[in-house]
Short mmCIF file of C-alpha atoms in Angstrom, two decimals:
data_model
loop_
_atom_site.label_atom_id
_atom_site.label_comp_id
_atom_site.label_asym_id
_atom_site.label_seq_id
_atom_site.Cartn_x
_atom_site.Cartn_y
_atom_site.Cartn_z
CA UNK A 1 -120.02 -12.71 -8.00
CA UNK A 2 -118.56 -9.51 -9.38
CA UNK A 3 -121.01 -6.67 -9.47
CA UNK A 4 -121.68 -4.92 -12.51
CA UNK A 5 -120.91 -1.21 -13.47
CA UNK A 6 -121.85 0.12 -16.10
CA UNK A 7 -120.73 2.73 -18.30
CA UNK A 8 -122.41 5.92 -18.58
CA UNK A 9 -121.26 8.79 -20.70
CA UNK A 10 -122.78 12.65 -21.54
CA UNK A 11 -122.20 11.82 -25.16
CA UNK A 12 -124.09 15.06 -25.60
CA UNK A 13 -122.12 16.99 -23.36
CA UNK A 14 -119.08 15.83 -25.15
CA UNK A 15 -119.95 16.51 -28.45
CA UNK A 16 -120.36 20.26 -27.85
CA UNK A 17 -116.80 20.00 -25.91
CA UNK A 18 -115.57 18.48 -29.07
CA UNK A 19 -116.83 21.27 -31.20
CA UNK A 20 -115.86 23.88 -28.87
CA UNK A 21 -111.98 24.83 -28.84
CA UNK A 22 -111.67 22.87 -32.25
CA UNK A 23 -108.40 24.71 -32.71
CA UNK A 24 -106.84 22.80 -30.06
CA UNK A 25 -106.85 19.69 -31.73
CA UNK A 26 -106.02 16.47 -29.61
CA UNK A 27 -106.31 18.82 -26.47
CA UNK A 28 -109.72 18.33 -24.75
CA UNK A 29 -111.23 19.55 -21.83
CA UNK A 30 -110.75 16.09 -20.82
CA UNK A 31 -107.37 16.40 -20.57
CA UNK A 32 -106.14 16.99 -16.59
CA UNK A 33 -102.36 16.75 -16.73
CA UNK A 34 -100.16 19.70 -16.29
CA UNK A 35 -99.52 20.02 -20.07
CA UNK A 36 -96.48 22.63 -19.78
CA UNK A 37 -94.31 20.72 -17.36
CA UNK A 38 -95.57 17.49 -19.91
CA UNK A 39 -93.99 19.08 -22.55
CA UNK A 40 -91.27 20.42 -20.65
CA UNK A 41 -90.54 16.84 -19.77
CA UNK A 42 -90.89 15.29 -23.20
CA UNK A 43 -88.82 17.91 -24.45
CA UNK A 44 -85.72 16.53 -21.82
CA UNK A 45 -86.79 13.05 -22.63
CA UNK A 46 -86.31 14.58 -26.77
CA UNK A 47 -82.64 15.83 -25.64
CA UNK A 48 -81.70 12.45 -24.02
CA UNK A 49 -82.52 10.63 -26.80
CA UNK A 50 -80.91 12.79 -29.18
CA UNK A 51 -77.29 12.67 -27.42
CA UNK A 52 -77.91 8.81 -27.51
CA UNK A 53 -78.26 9.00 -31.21
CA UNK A 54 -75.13 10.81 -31.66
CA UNK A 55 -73.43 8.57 -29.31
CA UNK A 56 -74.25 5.26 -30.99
CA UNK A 57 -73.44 6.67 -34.25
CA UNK A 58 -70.01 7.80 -33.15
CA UNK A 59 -69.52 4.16 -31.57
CA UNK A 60 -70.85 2.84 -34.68
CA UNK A 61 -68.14 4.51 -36.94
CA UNK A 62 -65.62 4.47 -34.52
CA UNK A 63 -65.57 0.91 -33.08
CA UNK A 64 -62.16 -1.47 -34.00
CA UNK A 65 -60.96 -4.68 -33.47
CA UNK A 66 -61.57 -8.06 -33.87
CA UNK A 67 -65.05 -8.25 -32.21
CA UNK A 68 -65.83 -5.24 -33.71
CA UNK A 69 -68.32 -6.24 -37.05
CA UNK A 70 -71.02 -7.22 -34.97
CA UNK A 71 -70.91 -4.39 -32.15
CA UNK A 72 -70.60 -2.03 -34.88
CA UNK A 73 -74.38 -3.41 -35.98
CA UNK A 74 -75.53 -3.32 -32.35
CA UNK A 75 -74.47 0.31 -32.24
CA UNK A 76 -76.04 1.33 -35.30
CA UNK A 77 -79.37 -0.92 -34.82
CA UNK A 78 -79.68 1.24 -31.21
CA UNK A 79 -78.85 4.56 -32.87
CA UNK A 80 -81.95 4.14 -35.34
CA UNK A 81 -84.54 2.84 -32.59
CA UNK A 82 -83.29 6.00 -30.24
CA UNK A 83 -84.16 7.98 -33.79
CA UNK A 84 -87.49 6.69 -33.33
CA UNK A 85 -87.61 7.23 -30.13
CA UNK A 86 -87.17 10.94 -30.29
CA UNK A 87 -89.26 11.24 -33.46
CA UNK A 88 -92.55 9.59 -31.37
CA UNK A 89 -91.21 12.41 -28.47
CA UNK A 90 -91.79 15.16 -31.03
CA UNK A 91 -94.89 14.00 -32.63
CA UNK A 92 -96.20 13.56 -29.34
CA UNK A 93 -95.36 17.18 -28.04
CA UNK A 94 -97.28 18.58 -31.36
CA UNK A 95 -99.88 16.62 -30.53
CA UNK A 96 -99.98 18.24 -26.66
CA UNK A 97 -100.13 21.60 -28.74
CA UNK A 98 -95.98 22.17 -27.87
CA UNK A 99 -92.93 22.92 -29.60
CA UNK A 100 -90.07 20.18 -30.17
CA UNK A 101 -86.79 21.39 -28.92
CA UNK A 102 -84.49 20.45 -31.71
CA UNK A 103 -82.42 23.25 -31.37
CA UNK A 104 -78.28 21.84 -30.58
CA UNK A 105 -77.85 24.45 -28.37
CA UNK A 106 -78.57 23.30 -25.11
CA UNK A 107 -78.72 20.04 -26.51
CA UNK A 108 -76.75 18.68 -23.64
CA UNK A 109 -77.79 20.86 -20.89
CA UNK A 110 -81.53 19.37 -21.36
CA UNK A 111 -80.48 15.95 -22.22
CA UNK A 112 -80.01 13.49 -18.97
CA UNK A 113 -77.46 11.87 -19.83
CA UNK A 114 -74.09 12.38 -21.01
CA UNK A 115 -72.27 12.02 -24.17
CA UNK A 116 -69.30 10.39 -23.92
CA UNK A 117 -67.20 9.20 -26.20
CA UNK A 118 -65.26 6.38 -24.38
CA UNK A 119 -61.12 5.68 -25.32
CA UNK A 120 -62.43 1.41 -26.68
CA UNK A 121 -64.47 -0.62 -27.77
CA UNK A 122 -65.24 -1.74 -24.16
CA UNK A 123 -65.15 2.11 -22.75
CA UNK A 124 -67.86 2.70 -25.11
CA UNK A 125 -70.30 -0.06 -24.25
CA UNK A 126 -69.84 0.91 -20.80
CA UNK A 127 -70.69 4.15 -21.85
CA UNK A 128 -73.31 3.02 -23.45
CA UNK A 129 -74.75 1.20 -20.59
CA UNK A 130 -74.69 4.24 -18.12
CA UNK A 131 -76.34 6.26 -20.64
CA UNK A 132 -79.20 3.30 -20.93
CA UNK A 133 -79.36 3.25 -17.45
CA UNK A 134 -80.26 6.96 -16.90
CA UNK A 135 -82.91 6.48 -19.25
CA UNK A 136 -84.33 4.26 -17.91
CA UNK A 137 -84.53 5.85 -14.64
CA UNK A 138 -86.09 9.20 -16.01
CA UNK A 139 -88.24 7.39 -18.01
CA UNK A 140 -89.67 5.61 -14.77
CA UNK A 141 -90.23 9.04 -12.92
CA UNK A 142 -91.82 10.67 -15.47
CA UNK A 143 -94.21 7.67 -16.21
CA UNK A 144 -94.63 8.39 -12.36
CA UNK A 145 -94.77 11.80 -12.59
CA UNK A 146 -97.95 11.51 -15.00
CA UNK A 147 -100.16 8.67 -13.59
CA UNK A 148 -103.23 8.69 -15.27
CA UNK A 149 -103.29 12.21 -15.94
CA UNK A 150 -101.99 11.76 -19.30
CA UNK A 151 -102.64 8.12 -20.58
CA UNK A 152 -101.06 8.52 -24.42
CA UNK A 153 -98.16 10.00 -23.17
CA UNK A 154 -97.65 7.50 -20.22
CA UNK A 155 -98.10 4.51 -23.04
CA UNK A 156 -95.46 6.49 -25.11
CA UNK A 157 -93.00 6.43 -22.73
CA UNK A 158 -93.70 2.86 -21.43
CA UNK A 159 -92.89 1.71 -24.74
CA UNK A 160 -89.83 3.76 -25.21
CA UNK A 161 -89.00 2.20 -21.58
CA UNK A 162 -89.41 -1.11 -22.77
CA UNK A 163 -86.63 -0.88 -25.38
CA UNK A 164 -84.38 1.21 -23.24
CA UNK A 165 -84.53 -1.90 -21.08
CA UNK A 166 -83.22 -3.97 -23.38
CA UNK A 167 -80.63 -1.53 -25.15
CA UNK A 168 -79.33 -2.00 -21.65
CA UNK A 169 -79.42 -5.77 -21.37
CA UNK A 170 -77.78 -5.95 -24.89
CA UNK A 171 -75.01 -3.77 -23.34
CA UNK A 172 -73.83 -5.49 -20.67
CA UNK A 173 -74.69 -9.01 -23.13
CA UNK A 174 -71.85 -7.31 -25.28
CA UNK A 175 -69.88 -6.76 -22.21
CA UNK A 176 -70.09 -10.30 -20.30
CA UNK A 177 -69.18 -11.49 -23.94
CA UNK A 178 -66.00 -9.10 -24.75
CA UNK A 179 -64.87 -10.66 -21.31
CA UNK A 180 -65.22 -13.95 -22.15
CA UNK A 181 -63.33 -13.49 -25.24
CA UNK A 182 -60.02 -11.45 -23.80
CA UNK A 183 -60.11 -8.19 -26.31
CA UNK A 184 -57.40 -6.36 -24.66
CA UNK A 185 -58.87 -2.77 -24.79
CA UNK A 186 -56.88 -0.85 -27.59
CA UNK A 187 -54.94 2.28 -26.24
CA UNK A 188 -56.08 5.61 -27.13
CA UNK A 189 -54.12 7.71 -30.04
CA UNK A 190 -51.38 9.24 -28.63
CA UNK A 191 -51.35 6.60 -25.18
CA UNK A 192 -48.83 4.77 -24.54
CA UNK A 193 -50.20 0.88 -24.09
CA UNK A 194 -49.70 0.00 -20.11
CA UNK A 195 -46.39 -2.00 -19.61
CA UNK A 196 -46.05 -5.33 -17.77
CA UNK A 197 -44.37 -5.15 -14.02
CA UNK A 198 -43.22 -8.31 -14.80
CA UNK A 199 -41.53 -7.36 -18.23
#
């Protein structure tokens, strides 16, 4: 049989913590994680998902062809969850008494991945799928990274993990489907479209 344990707390001791430092807000005494290198690291994890915004939405409005109606929405629906994504970032660096990094300058020098445009429809959710891919693996070493040290923040990113997950599975969905279906990639402006050998 399982022994018990039972929980036993300084609630005295805490309350005069709580009232002491009030200005800090959310940031106790409590709190044992490396807070500048946290916010350093939500402020790449900001920057990452940033680029990805700007990258769906210039898939969004630039994706042609026939398959192209309901990519288009797939685009779009991922550019406004990787919105959220870097608006729970912020609000969770004010909370850890930081500064967002909103500033574009930089913007892809602190970002992890890249921003690419890709040349068609298929370049792009390729694109797409790298870019999903890095996040995914930052995202995993940061949850690392903090351990228990930082509980909120770890569930934050989890979460944001969860959906990067399947922003990737909907890629390469999208791409086991385009394959099925034959759309020839479309040529770049100003490309010639590659000739036959046989024609």
């Amino acid at each position: 049989m399982a022994k018990t344990k039972p929980f036993v707390s300084d609630i005295e001791n805490i309350r005069k913590r709580a009232r002491k430092d009030i200005d800090k807000g959310a940031m106790t005494a409590g709190y044992s994680a490396d807070r500048a290198t946290v916010v350093k690291l939500l402020n790449h994890a900001l920057a990452t998902e940033l680029v990805c915004v700007l990258r769906y939405k210039y898939h969004y409005y630039m994706a042609s062809g026939i398959n192209s109606q309901a990519i288009k929405a797939e685009f779009l629906e991922h550019a406004n969850e990787e919105q959220g994504h870097a608006d729970q970032i912020a609000e969770r660096i004010t909370q850890l008494d930081g500064k967002p990094n909103l500033s574009p300058e930089g913007l892809l020098s602190r970002s992890h991945s890249d921003y690419v445009e890709g040349e068609d429809l298929v370049d792009m959710i390729k694109e797409d799928l790298v870019a999903e891919r890095i996040a995914i693996d930052s995202y995993r070493e940061m949850i690392t990274y903090i351990g228990t040290d930082d509980p909120t923040t770890r569930r934050v990113l989890e979460g944001i993990l969860a959906v990067e997950e399947e922003h990737a599975e909907d890629m390469n969905t999208l791409l086991e489907q385009l394959g099925k279906k034959g759309e020839p990639a479309k040529p770049a402006p100003g490309k010639k479209p590659a000739t036959s050998k046989h024609g």
